[in-house]
Every structure is written in C-alpha cells, then in structure tokens.
Short mmCIF file of C-alpha atoms in Angstrom, two decimals:
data_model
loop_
_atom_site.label_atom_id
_atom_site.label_comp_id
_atom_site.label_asym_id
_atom_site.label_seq_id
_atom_site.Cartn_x
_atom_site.Cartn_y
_atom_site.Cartn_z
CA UNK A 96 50.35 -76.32 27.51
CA UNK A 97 48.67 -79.02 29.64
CA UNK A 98 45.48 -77.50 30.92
CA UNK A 99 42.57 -79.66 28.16
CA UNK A 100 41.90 -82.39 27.86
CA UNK A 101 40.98 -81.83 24.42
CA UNK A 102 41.04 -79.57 21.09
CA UNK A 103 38.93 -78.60 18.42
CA UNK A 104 40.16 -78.19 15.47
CA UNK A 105 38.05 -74.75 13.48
CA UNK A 106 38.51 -73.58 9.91
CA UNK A 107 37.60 -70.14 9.40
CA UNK A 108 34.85 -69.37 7.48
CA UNK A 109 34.06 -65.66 7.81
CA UNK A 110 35.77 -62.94 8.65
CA UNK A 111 33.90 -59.67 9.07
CA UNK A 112 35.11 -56.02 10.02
CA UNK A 113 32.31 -56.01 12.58
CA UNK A 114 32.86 -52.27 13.92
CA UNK A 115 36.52 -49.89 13.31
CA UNK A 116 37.79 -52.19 16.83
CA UNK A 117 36.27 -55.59 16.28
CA UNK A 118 36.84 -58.17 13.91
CA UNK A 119 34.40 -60.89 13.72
CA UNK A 120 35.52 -64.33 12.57
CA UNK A 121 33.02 -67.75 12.24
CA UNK A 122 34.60 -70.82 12.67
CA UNK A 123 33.04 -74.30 10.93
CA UNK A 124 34.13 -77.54 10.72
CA UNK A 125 33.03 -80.98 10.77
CA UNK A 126 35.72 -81.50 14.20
CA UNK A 127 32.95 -78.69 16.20
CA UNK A 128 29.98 -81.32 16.45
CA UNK A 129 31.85 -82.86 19.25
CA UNK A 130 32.51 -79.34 20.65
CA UNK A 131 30.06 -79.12 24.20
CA UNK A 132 29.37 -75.41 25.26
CA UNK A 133 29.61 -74.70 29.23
CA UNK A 134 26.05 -73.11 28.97
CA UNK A 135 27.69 -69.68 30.13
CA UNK A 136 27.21 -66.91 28.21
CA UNK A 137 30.23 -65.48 28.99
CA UNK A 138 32.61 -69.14 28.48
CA UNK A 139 35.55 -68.41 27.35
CA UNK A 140 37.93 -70.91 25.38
CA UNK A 141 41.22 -71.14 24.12
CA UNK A 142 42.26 -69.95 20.31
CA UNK A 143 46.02 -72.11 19.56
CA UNK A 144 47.26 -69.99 17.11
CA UNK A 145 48.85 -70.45 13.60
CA UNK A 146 52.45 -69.40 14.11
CA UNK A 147 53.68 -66.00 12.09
CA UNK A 148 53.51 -66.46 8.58
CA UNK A 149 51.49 -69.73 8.37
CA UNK A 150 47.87 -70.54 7.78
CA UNK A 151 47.57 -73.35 10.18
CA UNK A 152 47.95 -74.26 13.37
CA UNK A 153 49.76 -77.09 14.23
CA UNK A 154 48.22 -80.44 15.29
CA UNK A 155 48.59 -81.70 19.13
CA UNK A 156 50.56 -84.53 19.34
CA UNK A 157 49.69 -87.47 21.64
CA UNK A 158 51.67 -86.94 24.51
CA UNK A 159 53.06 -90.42 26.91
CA UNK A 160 50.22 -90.11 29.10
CA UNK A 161 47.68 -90.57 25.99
CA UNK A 162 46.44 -87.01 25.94
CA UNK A 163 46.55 -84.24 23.07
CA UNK A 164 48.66 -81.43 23.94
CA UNK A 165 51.85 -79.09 22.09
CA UNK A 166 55.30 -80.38 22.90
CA UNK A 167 56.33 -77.72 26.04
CA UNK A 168 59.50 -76.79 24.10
CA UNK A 169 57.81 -75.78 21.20
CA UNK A 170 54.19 -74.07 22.15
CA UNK A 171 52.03 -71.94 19.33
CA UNK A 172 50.42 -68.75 20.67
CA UNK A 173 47.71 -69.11 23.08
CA UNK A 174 44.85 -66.40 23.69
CA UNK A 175 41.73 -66.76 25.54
CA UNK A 176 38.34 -65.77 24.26
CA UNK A 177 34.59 -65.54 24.38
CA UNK A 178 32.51 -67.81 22.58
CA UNK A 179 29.96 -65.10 21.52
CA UNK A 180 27.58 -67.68 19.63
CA UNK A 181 27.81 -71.24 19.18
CA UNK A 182 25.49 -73.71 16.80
CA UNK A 183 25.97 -77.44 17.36
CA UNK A 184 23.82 -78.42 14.37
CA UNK A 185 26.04 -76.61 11.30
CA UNK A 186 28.36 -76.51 13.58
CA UNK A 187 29.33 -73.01 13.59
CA UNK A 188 31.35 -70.85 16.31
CA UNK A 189 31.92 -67.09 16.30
CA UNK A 190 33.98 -65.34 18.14
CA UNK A 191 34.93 -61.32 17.76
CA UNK A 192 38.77 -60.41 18.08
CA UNK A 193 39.23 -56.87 19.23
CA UNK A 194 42.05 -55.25 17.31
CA UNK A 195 44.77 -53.50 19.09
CA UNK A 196 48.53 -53.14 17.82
CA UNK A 197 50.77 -55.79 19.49
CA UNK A 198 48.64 -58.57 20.53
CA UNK A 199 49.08 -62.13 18.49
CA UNK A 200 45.59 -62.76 18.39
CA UNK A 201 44.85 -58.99 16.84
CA UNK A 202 47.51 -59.56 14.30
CA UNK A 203 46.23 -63.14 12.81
CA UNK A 204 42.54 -62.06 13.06
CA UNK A 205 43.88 -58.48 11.16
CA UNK A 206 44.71 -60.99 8.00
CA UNK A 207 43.00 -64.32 8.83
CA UNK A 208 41.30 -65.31 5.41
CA UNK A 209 39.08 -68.14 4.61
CA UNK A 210 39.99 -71.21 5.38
CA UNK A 211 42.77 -70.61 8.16
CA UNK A 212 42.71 -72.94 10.57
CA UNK A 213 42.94 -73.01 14.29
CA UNK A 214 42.48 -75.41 16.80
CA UNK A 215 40.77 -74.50 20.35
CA UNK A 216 40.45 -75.42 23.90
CA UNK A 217 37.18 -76.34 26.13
CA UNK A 218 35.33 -73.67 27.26
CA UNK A 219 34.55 -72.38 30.83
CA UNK A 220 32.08 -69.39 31.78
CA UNK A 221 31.46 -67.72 35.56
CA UNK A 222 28.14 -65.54 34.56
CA UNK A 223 25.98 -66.91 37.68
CA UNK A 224 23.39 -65.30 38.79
CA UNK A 225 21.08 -66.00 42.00
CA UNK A 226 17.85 -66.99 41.45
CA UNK A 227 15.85 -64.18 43.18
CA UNK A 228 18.29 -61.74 41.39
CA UNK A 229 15.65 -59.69 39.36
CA UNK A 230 17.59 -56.90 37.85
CA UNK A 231 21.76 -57.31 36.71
CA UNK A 232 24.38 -54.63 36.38
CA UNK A 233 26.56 -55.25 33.63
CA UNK A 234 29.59 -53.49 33.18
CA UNK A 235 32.41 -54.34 30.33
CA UNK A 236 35.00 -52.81 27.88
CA UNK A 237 35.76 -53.96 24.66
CA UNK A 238 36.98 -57.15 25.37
CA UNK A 239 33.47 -57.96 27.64
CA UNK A 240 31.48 -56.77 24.84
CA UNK A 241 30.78 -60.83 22.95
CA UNK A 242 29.84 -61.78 26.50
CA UNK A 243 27.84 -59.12 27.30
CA UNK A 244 26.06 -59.26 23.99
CA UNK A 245 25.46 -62.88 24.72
CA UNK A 246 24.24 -62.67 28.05
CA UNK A 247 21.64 -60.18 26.78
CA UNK A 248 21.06 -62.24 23.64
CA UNK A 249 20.28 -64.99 26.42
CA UNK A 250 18.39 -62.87 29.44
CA UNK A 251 14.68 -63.83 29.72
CA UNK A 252 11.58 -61.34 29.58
CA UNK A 253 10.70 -60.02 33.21
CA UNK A 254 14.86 -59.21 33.84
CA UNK A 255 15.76 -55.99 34.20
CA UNK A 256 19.05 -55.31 32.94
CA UNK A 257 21.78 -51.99 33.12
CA UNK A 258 24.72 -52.28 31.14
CA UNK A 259 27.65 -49.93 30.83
CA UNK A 260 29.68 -50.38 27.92
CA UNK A 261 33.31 -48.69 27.85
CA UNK A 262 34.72 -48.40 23.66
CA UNK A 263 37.22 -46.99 21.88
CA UNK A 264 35.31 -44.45 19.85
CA UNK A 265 31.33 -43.82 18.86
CA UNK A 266 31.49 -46.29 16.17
CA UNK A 267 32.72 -49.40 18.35
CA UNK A 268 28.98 -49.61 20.10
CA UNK A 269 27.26 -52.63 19.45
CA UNK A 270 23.57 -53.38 18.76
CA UNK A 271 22.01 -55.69 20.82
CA UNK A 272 18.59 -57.30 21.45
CA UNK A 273 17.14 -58.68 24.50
CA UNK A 274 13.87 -60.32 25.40
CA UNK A 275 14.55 -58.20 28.83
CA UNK A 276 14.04 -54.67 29.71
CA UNK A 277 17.48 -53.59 29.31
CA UNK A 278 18.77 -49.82 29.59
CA UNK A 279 22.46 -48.98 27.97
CA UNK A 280 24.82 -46.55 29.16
CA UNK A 281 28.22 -46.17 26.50
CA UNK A 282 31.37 -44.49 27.18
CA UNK A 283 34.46 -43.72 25.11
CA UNK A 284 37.16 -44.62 27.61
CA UNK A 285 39.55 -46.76 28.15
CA UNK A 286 40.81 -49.53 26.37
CA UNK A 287 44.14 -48.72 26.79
CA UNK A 288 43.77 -45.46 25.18
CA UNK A 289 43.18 -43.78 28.73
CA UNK A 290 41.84 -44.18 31.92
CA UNK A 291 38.74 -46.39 32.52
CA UNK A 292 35.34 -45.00 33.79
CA UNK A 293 33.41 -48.33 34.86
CA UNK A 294 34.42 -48.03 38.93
CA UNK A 295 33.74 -44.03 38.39
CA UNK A 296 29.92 -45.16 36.88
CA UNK A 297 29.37 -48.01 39.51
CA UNK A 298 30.14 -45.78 42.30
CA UNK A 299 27.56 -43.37 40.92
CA UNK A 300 25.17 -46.11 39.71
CA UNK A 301 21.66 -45.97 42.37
CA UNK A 302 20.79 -49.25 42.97
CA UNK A 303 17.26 -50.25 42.25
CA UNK A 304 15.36 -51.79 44.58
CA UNK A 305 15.00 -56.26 45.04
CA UNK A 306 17.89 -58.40 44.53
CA UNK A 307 20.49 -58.08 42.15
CA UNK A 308 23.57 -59.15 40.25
CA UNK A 309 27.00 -57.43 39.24
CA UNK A 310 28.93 -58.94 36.18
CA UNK A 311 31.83 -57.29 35.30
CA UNK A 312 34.21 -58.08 32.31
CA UNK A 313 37.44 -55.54 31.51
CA UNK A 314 40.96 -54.87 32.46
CA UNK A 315 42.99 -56.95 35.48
CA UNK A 316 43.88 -53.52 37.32
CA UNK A 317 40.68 -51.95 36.97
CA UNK A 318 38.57 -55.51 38.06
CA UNK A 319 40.43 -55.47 41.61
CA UNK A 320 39.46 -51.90 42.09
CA UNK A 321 35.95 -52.89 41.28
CA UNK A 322 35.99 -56.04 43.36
CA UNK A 323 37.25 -54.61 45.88
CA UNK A 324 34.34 -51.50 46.13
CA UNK A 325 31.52 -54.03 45.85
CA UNK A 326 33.49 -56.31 48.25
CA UNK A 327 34.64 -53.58 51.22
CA UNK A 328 32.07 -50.67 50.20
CA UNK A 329 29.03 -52.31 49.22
CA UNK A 330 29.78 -55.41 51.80
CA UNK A 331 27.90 -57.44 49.31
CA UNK A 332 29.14 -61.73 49.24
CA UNK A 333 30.74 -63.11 46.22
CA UNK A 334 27.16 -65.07 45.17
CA UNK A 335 26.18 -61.89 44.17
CA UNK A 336 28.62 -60.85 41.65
CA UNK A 337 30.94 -61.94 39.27
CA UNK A 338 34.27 -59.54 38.23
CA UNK A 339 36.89 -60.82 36.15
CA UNK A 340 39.79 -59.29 34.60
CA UNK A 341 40.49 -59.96 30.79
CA UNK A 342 43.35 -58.46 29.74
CA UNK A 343 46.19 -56.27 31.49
CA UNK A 344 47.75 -53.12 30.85
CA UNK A 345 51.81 -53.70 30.38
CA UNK A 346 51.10 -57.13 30.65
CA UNK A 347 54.66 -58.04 29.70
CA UNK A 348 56.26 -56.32 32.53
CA UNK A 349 53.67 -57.50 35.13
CA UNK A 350 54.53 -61.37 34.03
CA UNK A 351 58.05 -60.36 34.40
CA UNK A 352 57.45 -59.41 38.35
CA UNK A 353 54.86 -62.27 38.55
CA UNK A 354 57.14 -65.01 37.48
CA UNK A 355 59.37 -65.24 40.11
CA UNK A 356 56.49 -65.04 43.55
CA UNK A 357 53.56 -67.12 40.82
CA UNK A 358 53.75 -70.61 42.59
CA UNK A 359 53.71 -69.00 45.44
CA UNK A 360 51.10 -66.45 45.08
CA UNK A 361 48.97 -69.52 43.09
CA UNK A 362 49.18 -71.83 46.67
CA UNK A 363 47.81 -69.17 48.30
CA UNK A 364 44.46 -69.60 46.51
CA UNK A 365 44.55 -73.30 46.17
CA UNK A 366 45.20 -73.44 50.10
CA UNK A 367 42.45 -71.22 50.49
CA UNK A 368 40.13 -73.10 48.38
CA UNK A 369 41.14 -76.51 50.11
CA UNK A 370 40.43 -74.51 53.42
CA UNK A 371 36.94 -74.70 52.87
CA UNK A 372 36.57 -70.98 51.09
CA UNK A 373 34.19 -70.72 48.15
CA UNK A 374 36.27 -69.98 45.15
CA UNK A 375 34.78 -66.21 45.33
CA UNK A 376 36.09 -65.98 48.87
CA UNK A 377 39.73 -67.70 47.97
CA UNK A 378 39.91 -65.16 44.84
CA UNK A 379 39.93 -62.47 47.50
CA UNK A 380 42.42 -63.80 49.41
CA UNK A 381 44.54 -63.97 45.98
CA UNK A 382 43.84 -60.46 44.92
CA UNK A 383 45.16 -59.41 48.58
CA UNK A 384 48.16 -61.58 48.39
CA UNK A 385 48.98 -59.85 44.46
CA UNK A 386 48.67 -56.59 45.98
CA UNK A 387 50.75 -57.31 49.39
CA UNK A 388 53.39 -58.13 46.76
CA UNK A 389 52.85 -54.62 44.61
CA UNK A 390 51.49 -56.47 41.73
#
C-alpha cells in the first residue's frame, strides 16, 4: 500500500451493537502502547482487513527498503476510520463501524468476534480551530458521528457548540456529553438512503455573533457543495473551516472515471501546494479541477 511507515497490530476485544446503524468494536493489545494519537479528535487511521473468511489479518512483510508494508500484488482490504477514543495506558482503541450492505469494513465488523485481529495504520486528524473561534458549527452524517462525538467529548467549558447530525432513522442518534454549551439539531436523511439535508440546514443556519468555526464530516458530493457555499457564499478563508468528504455515493463507478485523469488531477494539488498555497487553498483548486473534469 505504501503510505505508513508503520502498523499496529489490534485484537478485538469488544464488539457492541451500539445503535440499529453502528457497530462498536474495542481494540487491545500489547502492540497499541507504541500506538501515538495525532491529538485530533477527528484522526482518522487505517483498518487492514482480515481477508473473507479468515480471522486475521495478514502480517506486513519487510519490504527491500526496510519498511513494513503488503506485497502490491497481493493487498488485504483497506478502510479508513475515526479513532473515536484511544487509552495509551490499557491500551485500548475504539472505533464504531457504520453498517451498510456492500462495504468490506461493514461486513467484517457485522461478524467480527473476540479475538479477530487487525492490524492498522497511523493516524491523521484536520479538526483545527482558530484560537479566537468562540462558538463551532458542526455538521456530520453517520460516518462523522465518532468524530463529532469526540470533538464534543474533548470541547472545553466557555465553547459554544451547534451540531447537526444527519442518521438513518430515530434510533441511530447518539448521546453525547460536553463540558461546552452545546445545542443538537438531528435529521433522518441521507446516508445513502436519500438526499442529504446538511447544505439545506447550513444555508438556513443564523450565524451567531464573534468568531467561529465550521467542521464538516459526510459524503464526497455533498462536502464540495458545502465547501463551496462557505467558500463563494459566505467568502469565509479556509482557517476557518474544515469540510471533508468520507465516503462517496457509487463510489465504484466514480474510481472507474477517476482512474484514468488521477495523476493528473493529484499534480494539480501538489503543484498548487508547492506554489506556495495553504493546503486549504490547493484543496480548492483540486475540487475545481474534479469538477472541470465532471467528476
């Protein structure tokens, strides 16, 4: 796969039905004390799979150039994930799998038992804030809802905080606590079950007053049409939010279109980046250089 330098190898050690959409799975092991979390509430990590049928994922191999990795002829499944709690001192990792028919992860999580193991990448997070922000708009679907939960978990007293949650059905919402004032908005939308409503709720959302903070966590299609309102309509600059896509509808036939025009479309942000643009500002650049190309 060659993008870490390093993996983790996690035994499961829990594996709870956490609402009818989530499954929540802790991860132990004595390989985890060397694990070092980003600090982000929102990083997000790599889960190597088990392939179909097993209970264990392989082990990298040392490649020539000394490093761990899985031989690019024969690669395991690879999803990316939040790390929605992490203790260094049991060491003990959980992360929540949303289930949905089709995806890899869904199915293993679906019948992962006790002492399954998986091995997993590094972790990165982009949850950043500016200091005189003093309230935050968070806005997520199911698959934002561990870092949105953490970030909460994680927000000091004095924040204000708005979150807008988009779930499958009543029963998917999520308790939360917070040592800031935090108000919640929940919709059933969504999630690949119909069209989202986060860009219909930020367009009607009145801004309070003082500096603030957008964080946005859901699907690829609906984070460009969100980036680009706070971007073109709002005119606010990319310190002052953060709006990443997660997953993609019809992702299969997207990669199919996006295979051919991906170096390409991938220099274009590395040139802007190495032009001096901040990697907000180069991300831009990329999203308009996707859509030029009707993806």
């Amino acid at each position: 796969m060659g993008y870490y330098d390093d993996y983790y190898r996690a035994e499961v050690r829990a594996v709870e039905a956490l609402t009818p959409t989530m499954i929540r799975i802790v991860f132990g092991g004595e390989d985890l004390r060397r694990f070092v979390s980003s600090g982000d509430p929102d990083e997000r990590l790599v889960v190597v799979l088990p392939r179909p049928g097993e209970r264990h994922t392989p082990d990298p191999v040392r490649q020539a150039d000394g490093t761990l990795d899985y031989p690019a002829d024969d690669e395991p499944e690879i999803r990316s994930y939040t790390v929605r709690r992490f203790d260094p001192e049991a060491p003990e990792m959980v992360i929540d799998f949303v289930r949905h028919v089709g995806g890899a992860a869904a199915a293993w999580a679906i019948q992962a038992r006790v002492g399954d193991v998986v091995y997993l990448s590094p972790a990165k997070g982009w949850y950043s804030p500016p200091a005189d922000a003093t309230w935050q708009l968070l806005l997520a679907d199911l698959t934002g809802l561990p870092a949105l939960g953490r970030i909460l978990d994680e927000l000091p007293a004095g924040m204000r905080a708005i979150t807008v949650a988009e779930v499958a059905t009543d029963a998917d919402r999520q308790r939360f606590t917070s040592a800031a004032e935090v108000s919640s908005q929940w919709l059933v939308a969504g999630n690949g079950h119909g069209p989202s409503r986060l860009l219909e709720e930020l367009k009607r959302f009145e801004f309070p007053t003082g500096p603030g903070y957008i964080w946005f966590a859901g699907e690829a299609s609906e984070s460009r049409a969100v980036r680009k309102y706070v971007r073109r309509e709002l005119g606010w600059t990319t310190d002052r939010f953060t709006i990443i896509g997660y997953w993609r509808m019809d992702q299969e036939r997207w990669m199919a279109r996006y295979e051919p025009i991906g170096e390409t479309l991938e220099k274009v942000y590395t040139d802007a980046v190495a032009s001096g643009l901040s990697e907000g500002d180069a991300l831009d650049v990329y999203e308009d250089a996707l859509e030029k190309a009707g993806l």
